[in-house]
Every structure is written in structure tokens, then in C-alpha cells.
Amino acid sequence: MCPMDHEKRSHRGAPGKVSKRVAQGLRSRDSLLRAATRQFAERGFSATSIDDVCRDAGVVKSAVYWHFESKEGLLAAVLEETATAWIDGIVASVQQTGDPRERLSRAMVGMRDLVENRPALLRLLQSMLLERTGENAETRAVLVRVFDRARSALTDGIAEVIGSRPPGLETTAALLLASLDGIFLQHQLRRDVAELDRMFAELERAIVFLVTSLFNEAQRGRPDGTAGADRTPPADGEADK
Amino acid sequence: MCPMDHEKRSHRGAPGKVSKRVAQGLRSRDSLLRAATRQFAERGFSATSIDDVCRDAGVVKSAVYWHFESKEGLLAAVLEETATAWIDGIVASVQQTGDPRERLSRAMVGMRDLVENRPALLRLLQSMLLERTGENAETRAVLVRVFDRARSALTDGIAEVIGSRPPGLETTAALLLASLDGIFLQHQLRRDVAELDRMFAELERAIVFLVTSLFNEAQRGRPDGTAGADRTPPADGEADK
Amino acid sequence: MCPMDHEKRSHRGAPGKVSKRVAQGLRSRDSLLRAATRQFAERGFSATSIDDVCRDAGVVKSAVYWHFESKEGLLAAVLEETATAWIDGIVASVQQTGDPRERLSRAMVGMRDLVENRPALLRLLQSMLLERTGENAETRAVLVRVFDRARSALTDGIAEVIGSRPPGLETTAALLLASLDGIFLQHQLRRDVAELDRMFAELERAIVFLVTSLFNEAQRGRPDGTAGADRTPPADGEADK
Amino acid sequence: MCPMDHEKRSHRGAPGKVSKRVAQGLRSRDSLLRAATRQFAERGFSATSIDDVCRDAGVVKSAVYWHFESKEGLLAAVLEETATAWIDGIVASVQQTGDPRERLSRAMVGMRDLVENRPALLRLLQSMLLERTGENAETRAVLVRVFDRARSALTDGIAEVIGSRPPGLETTAALLLASLDGIFLQHQLRRDVAELDRMFAELERAIVFLVTSLFNEAQRGRPDGTAGADRTPPADGEADK
DNA sequence: GATGAATGAGCTTTCATTCAT
DNA sequence: AATGAATGAAAGCTCATTCAT
């Protein structure tokens, strides 16, 4: 009768207990979600039929409508999940240890890993961005949220590393994200791992430079050195030659 | 029975009347092409029906099959046209006058213009890349060609500016293209012109830095200064502080 | 496994707790019945889905199968109830007090009330008649029974009033019922209360005339005046001018 | 591309000429219309699937969408056609020759014929009235128009017969239509031809009475007898005993 | 008694494509 | 070259019904 909200209702009494049938329900919901993520990422939303998804998930068509109400609803759920995973990837790549230069370097490796090994994430987000933001406001809202959180994570990470938050930092983070997206797109086309390495190296150099100069500007702005004085400025063999 | 080559056939008899028919034919072919570009860019290939395109073009459905043989054929034609226009845009942005720094700056303006005022170009290319490279080799080939030519144009342009062609230059050009794509994607989501300005400024700084250091490396590599000695190294107030 | 007869089964053990379950059961049965009556009357049987009914009743879908075995069974129950209510309405309108003319007048008011204030009754009966008598014999049987009882009630009422039961009386009663149905249909279309008033006034005049002439014929048939001589013939200022 | 308006376009030059293919098109359109009328009348709109109609018409499913745009559109076309036929039936029954009493009598025969031999007309109109006026304003509009034209035809016919148009005449006509509808409904249930005869006879008596008294009232209203003086008042052996 | 989930047939509609004119 | 009609597969979705819990 009214699905979609069954996760909120506790089944009479025992809250942790899910009555086998419900457990099976969650399992098929999950299969659908996984299959849909795969298919939407591979062929795009429009080009994927519900039958495609169900075949892949091993579930009958009407189950989609029980669990997600519509194809659009399935997409929304997929997007929500994927978005979370993608942000988690970004956050994980930011939370590194070591001196600033090393942290950045490891972050780049983390992002490269996203591009190379989790292509479904980025494919899905990007193709939804291109395919569906024109007509579906909800999809757009999800994507804006995703992007904002990823940028914030990056901004925070950099700010933590350099010990200050200079004004242009958000733009730098946004440019980093953009480059990540663009590199991914290019990699989708060429699938040349060596080129991928070179581009990430080049991107790293650029980011180091941008962050360093932002940092220096910020230092120059307050020469008393109160903020961030406890941290060494990011050392960069190339930028400050 | 054998369309697609009607441009080669000379029509028998009265040239005045025939050329009118041919002209009409070209006109509807053109309407279709324009409408298809719009629609494919806006909603993606799969989500656009031939009816959508024809409604937009004000042409009957069967005309598509006369002029382009199939939906796929229509896409190929659209892609060919769009690709040419996009490369032309890149080339035009590279062919600037003035001192190196100024040329780069103008090139950036040119690219920004592509992002802001010709979104259909990029949307179409990117969404075809995401939507169709999995299944359609021809589309992929077209896109690889487009990308290679754009990168060559950029590489050549930079090489001309700095008077040398250091080994990493292609990668820098590729990263520039990637960033352009990424910025475009982000702009599709946010439509924030001020942010677009900031990102392009940041990108310009990064590119100047990358090119400068490439140039410097190249200089260091051949200290006799034979190559490019007739040119001033790109001046950058920030990179060589 | 064998519902539908749960009203006959006495539940074992604690009567307090059981009666609570039973009461709840009756309550949802009732909600379903009410909702189904509304929905079937409004949109017809075929156009109403079990989900529609359940949404309206605030009950889960499977409850329908517990209480009524099938959609068809739900309809049967609805029809039974509605039919009873409708016949009760007719009977009530017939059982009036006062002199013959007054009784008829009041009966008309009662029928008009049915048309205006209990439209679901008539809508349901009529649409079932049109929608389902082709394929479903049971529905047809119910409706025939309903109609016969209503006609009998009318016939009896008139016979009581005029003190005799002339041969054509049943037809007059049937025509009265038919007119009632037709007026109802028209009212469904126009929803014009003033027109409804006029039509009922006109109908009343016609019925008075028909009954009067039936009565007169019957009198003429037995000139000794034994039957019904204790009653004044229905007075009608227009018919016997 | 844009069907539905092909009837307005003349095919280049020759206006009467329909190019075989178009003629075939009109033929399938017609088959669909006929089949849909049958099926909708028999099973109701909702209970009839497009497949049902197409099977009956011997036409493929998508043709419905070419000719009528949707199931709703098909209904609209069916309704328009049926309505016209039904009004024509009423009009034909009114246009009779002979003295007033005879004309009425023949009109009743005509209406009876509609009830008995063209049941699809009435079934369709009535069931659409019950099934679809709640949700579809267009259907309602069509039906109101139909009803109004039928009532006008009756009113005009009676007015012509009695040589005047007394104020209550429209109501009498509406009641006559209502009775016709109600009798039809009852006949759908019982299919008893003898009863049908009796009811029409009874209805005729009632109508004669109502019209006569309307006429007499009108005469009393203008005792100079200018209007309608050239016509004998309708003679009725029963009403003016 | 009630519930959440499943099931598969069938629904209306859209689609790319074909074809005779 | 263009058009109106046809075609059939497949799309997204709804439905009545069943079933284990």
C-alpha cells in the first residue's frame, strides 16, 4: 500500500528482528540498487530499461515499483548511494598522514584510484549531470549537494594542511575537482594508464603551486605570522626554486 | 533507394526547378542537423526521440531516413559538425596575437567563451563520450580524433609561444583540455558566472606556472640556449617571485 | 485459509482480547466497504483499483483478500449493502402519512432526496448495471432482485393509497422507477438543482395522472364500488378538470 | 509527426483525390472507430483495452495512436460520432407526419426503436456519463451538448405539434428524455420486450397528458386564441374524459 | 487478522524504422 | 524529396492475486 517508508516502521515489538521476508526484501532492494548503479553508469539512464536492471539483479520488474516507486525513484536512490560513496572516496583521499607535501601526494593517489578503479561512480554522476539536470530538479539538487560536500572536504583538507584558510581556497578546490572530472572523462576515451599517470603528476605540480602561492599570499597579508605559524609552509622543490 | 549520396548526383533536366528542390532538401537537412544538435545536447541521445528532433525542426519523420539513413546516422552527422566547430573554437582561441602572457590570457578568454556561450558543443561531445563509447566504436573514433586535434592545436600554440616544444608539453595541453571539460561540467551544474571567472583565473595561473616551468626545464636542459633564445621566457609575476 | 465465515467462528480463550481483534477486524472491513462504495460509484468498478480502495480506506491490500476473497467479492458485498440501503430509501419514501395526494407528494420528496443526497447509491447501481451485467450473472441477479423489490414496494404503496391494485399498476411503478433513474442520470450531468425541482414536479403531475386514471378505470371495471369505496379517489386539480 | 489534422490538409493539387494510402488510412480509422464503439458500449471504457479494440478492428495497436493520439482521444471521437447518431435518431423520431396524436405515437415508436435496436448508442452515452464525467471535462462537455441538442429537438417537435411553446415545455422534454434513459436502463436489466411495450404505452399516456395540460394552460393564458388557433388541440380520449 | 513482499500478466504509450505514393 | 500510414518490439507502469510470517 504505502511502500518507501517501511524502514521507519518497527515491526511490532522486537526492533532489530526483521522477519525473514523483510530481510529478503532488503536483499532484493539491494540487488536492484547495485544492478541499477552498474547499468546506469554503463549505458546511461535513458538507455537502460527497467528490464535490463531486473535481468541483472535477478528480480522481477514490479519489485522495482514496490521498492522505488518509479524508474526515477530508482535513480534517486542510486544517486544518493553513489554520491555518498564518491564523497567518502574524496574524504578518504584527503585524510592522509605525513608532512604537507606527502599528504597531497597521497591524496592525488587516492583520487587517481577513484578514476581508475571506481569508474562507475564518476560515470554515473557525470552522465546524470549531463543527461538529467535539464528536466529533473531533484537530480540536480542531489548533484549540487554532492559537489558542495566534496569541495568542502577538499577545502578543509588543504586548510588543515597549510594551517590557514586563505580566501581563494574554495576556488582552488573546485578547480581540483574539475580537473579530476576532466581527467576522468579523458581517461574514459583513451584508457591510457601511462597518460593518466602523467596527467596526475602534472595536476599535482599545479595544485602544489596554487596552494603554495595562496599560502604565501595569506602570509604576506598578515606578516605578524600569528595564524598558521606553528606549521611549516608547504615545501615544494619546484615552485620555490 | 540509395540516399546519402544525393549531393553527388546531378539532377536531370530543368536546372532551375531542380535546384529549388535541392535547395529545399538542403534546408530541411540543415534544420534537422541543428535541431538534433540542440536536442541531443540537451537531453542526450537515447532520451531524444526522432519525433522530438522532427518536431523541433518542423520536418516529417521520414525525412530523417532520407537524409541520414538512421538515428545513428543523424548522430554521426551531428557529431562531425559539432566536432569541427569545437576544434575550430579551440584553434581560434589559440591563434592570438601579442606577447606570450597576453596570448595565453586571450586564449583563456576564448575557451571561457566556449564554455559559456556554446554549451551545446561541449555538452554533446561529453555526453556522447559518456553515453556511447561503450557500445559504438565509430562514435569513439570520432571523439578520439576530435580530442587529438584539439590537443595538437593547443600543443602547437604553446610551443609557438614559448619557442620550444619540451617533452611534457602534450600532457600539459591535455590537462588544460581536461580542466576545461571539468570546469564546463561544474558550470552546467551551478551556472554561477562569478565562480566561472574565478576558476578560469585560477586555471590561467596554473597553466602559466606549468608552461613556465616546462620552459625553464627545457632551457636548463640545453644551457647553450640555441632554441627559443630569440624569445623572452613567459613572464609571470607569481611563479618566479 | 478460509475467511469469509469468520463471523460465525467463536474465538477460543480470552474473550476480551479476542473481541478487540474482532472489533478491529470489523472496523477495517467496514472502512473497506465504505471506501469501495465511494470509489466504485465515482469511477466505476474497472477503473477502480484495489490500491485505490485501500488508500482511501487506510488499510493494506491483503486485507481485502482476507475480508472479501477478491475484488469481485468486494463488489458483491458493496452491492448487497448499497442495494439494501437503496430499497430502504424507496420504502421509506413510500411509507408516508396523510391523504393520498399528500402521501404521493411526500414520496416524491423522498425520492428527490435520494437523487440529490445519496448519489453514490444510484451511481453504483446504475454503473454496475451498465458495466457488469454483460459478463457477470451474479451482479445481474443482485440488481434484478433490487429492482423487483423496489418496484414491489412502490406498487404496494400505491395500491394501499388508492385502495385497489389495478392490473397496470406494476408498469406504472416501473415507469416511475425508470424516470427516477433517468432524472438521476441527467442530474449527474447537469447538477442543476432548479431543473431537478421542475422535473420532479412534472414527474409528480404525470404520476398523479397515471394513478388516477388507473384508479378510475378500476372503478369503472367494478361499478358496484365494493373495493376501495371506503377511500376517496385521489384528487387532482389538473387531471379531472 | 503531427497527425490528427490530416483531414484539413489537401493533398497537393487534386482535392478530391486521396492517394490510395490515405484512403486505406481512412478505412482503418473507421474500423477502429466502429470497433471502439462496440467495445466501449459492451464493456465500458476502462474495461476495454486497446488490444481489445484493435483485435476487433483488425488493426495494429500503434495505429490507434496515429489516428487518435491516445485512448482518451479515441473515446472522444467515438463519443462525437455516437452522439451525432443518437441525436439523429431522436430528431428522426420527432419528424413524423399526421395529426398531433399520431405524430406523438410515431415518435414513441421511434424512441422505442432506439432502445431496442440501437442499444450501443445509449449504453455508451450513459456509461460514459457515469464512468467519466468525474475526471474528464471534455467528455462531460460532449455529453452536455448531446443532451441539450436532443432536448431542443424534442421541444421544437412538440411546439410545432401543439402550435405553441408554453414555458414548461423544456422540462417536459427533459422528463421525456429521462424516462427514455431510465426505461433503457431497465430494459438492459430485464430484456423483457412485453414490459418494454407496456412502459412505452404508459409513457405515451403520461406525455400526452402533460403536453395537453401544458397546451390548455397556455390557451387559458391567452383567451383571445390568436396563437395556435389554426390547430386543433391535441385530442386525447383519456385526458379529457 | 494483518503485513510486507513478490509475482507475472497485461496496460497504455513510444519508438525506430519501413514503405507506397 | 517528401509524406502519411503502418508496423511490431519494447518501454514504463499497474494490476489482481498470493504467500510467508
Short mmCIF file of C-alpha atoms (C1' of nucleotides) in Angstrom, two decimals, chain D residues 6 9 21-22 24-25 28 60 62 66-67, chain F residues 1-11:
data_model
loop_
_atom_site.label_atom_id
_atom_site.label_comp_id
_atom_site.label_asym_id
_atom_site.label_seq_id
_atom_site.Cartn_x
_atom_site.Cartn_y
_atom_site.Cartn_z
CA HIS D 6 -4.66 15.47 -41.90
CA ARG D 9 -4.75 19.42 -45.50
CA ARG D 21 -2.55 5.03 -48.99
CA VAL D 22 -4.57 7.82 -47.44
CA GLN D 24 -6.54 2.95 -46.61
CA GLY D 25 -5.73 5.17 -43.65
CA SER D 28 -8.52 1.77 -40.72
CA VAL D 60 -2.35 -2.87 -35.10
CA SER D 62 0.05 1.74 -32.76
CA TRP D 66 -1.51 7.57 -35.14
CA HIS D 67 -5.19 8.25 -35.71
"C1'" DA F 1 12.38 14.67 -51.92
"C1'" DA F 2 8.72 14.41 -49.11
"C1'" DT F 3 4.57 12.50 -46.93
"C1'" DG F 4 1.11 9.81 -44.43
"C1'" DA F 5 0.43 5.47 -42.73
"C1'" DA F 6 1.84 1.23 -40.93
"C1'" DT F 7 4.45 -1.88 -38.01
"C1'" DG F 8 5.93 -4.54 -34.13
"C1'" DA F 9 9.06 -4.51 -30.49
"C1'" DA F 10 9.78 -2.70 -26.30
"C1'" DA F 11 9.18 0.82 -22.91
#
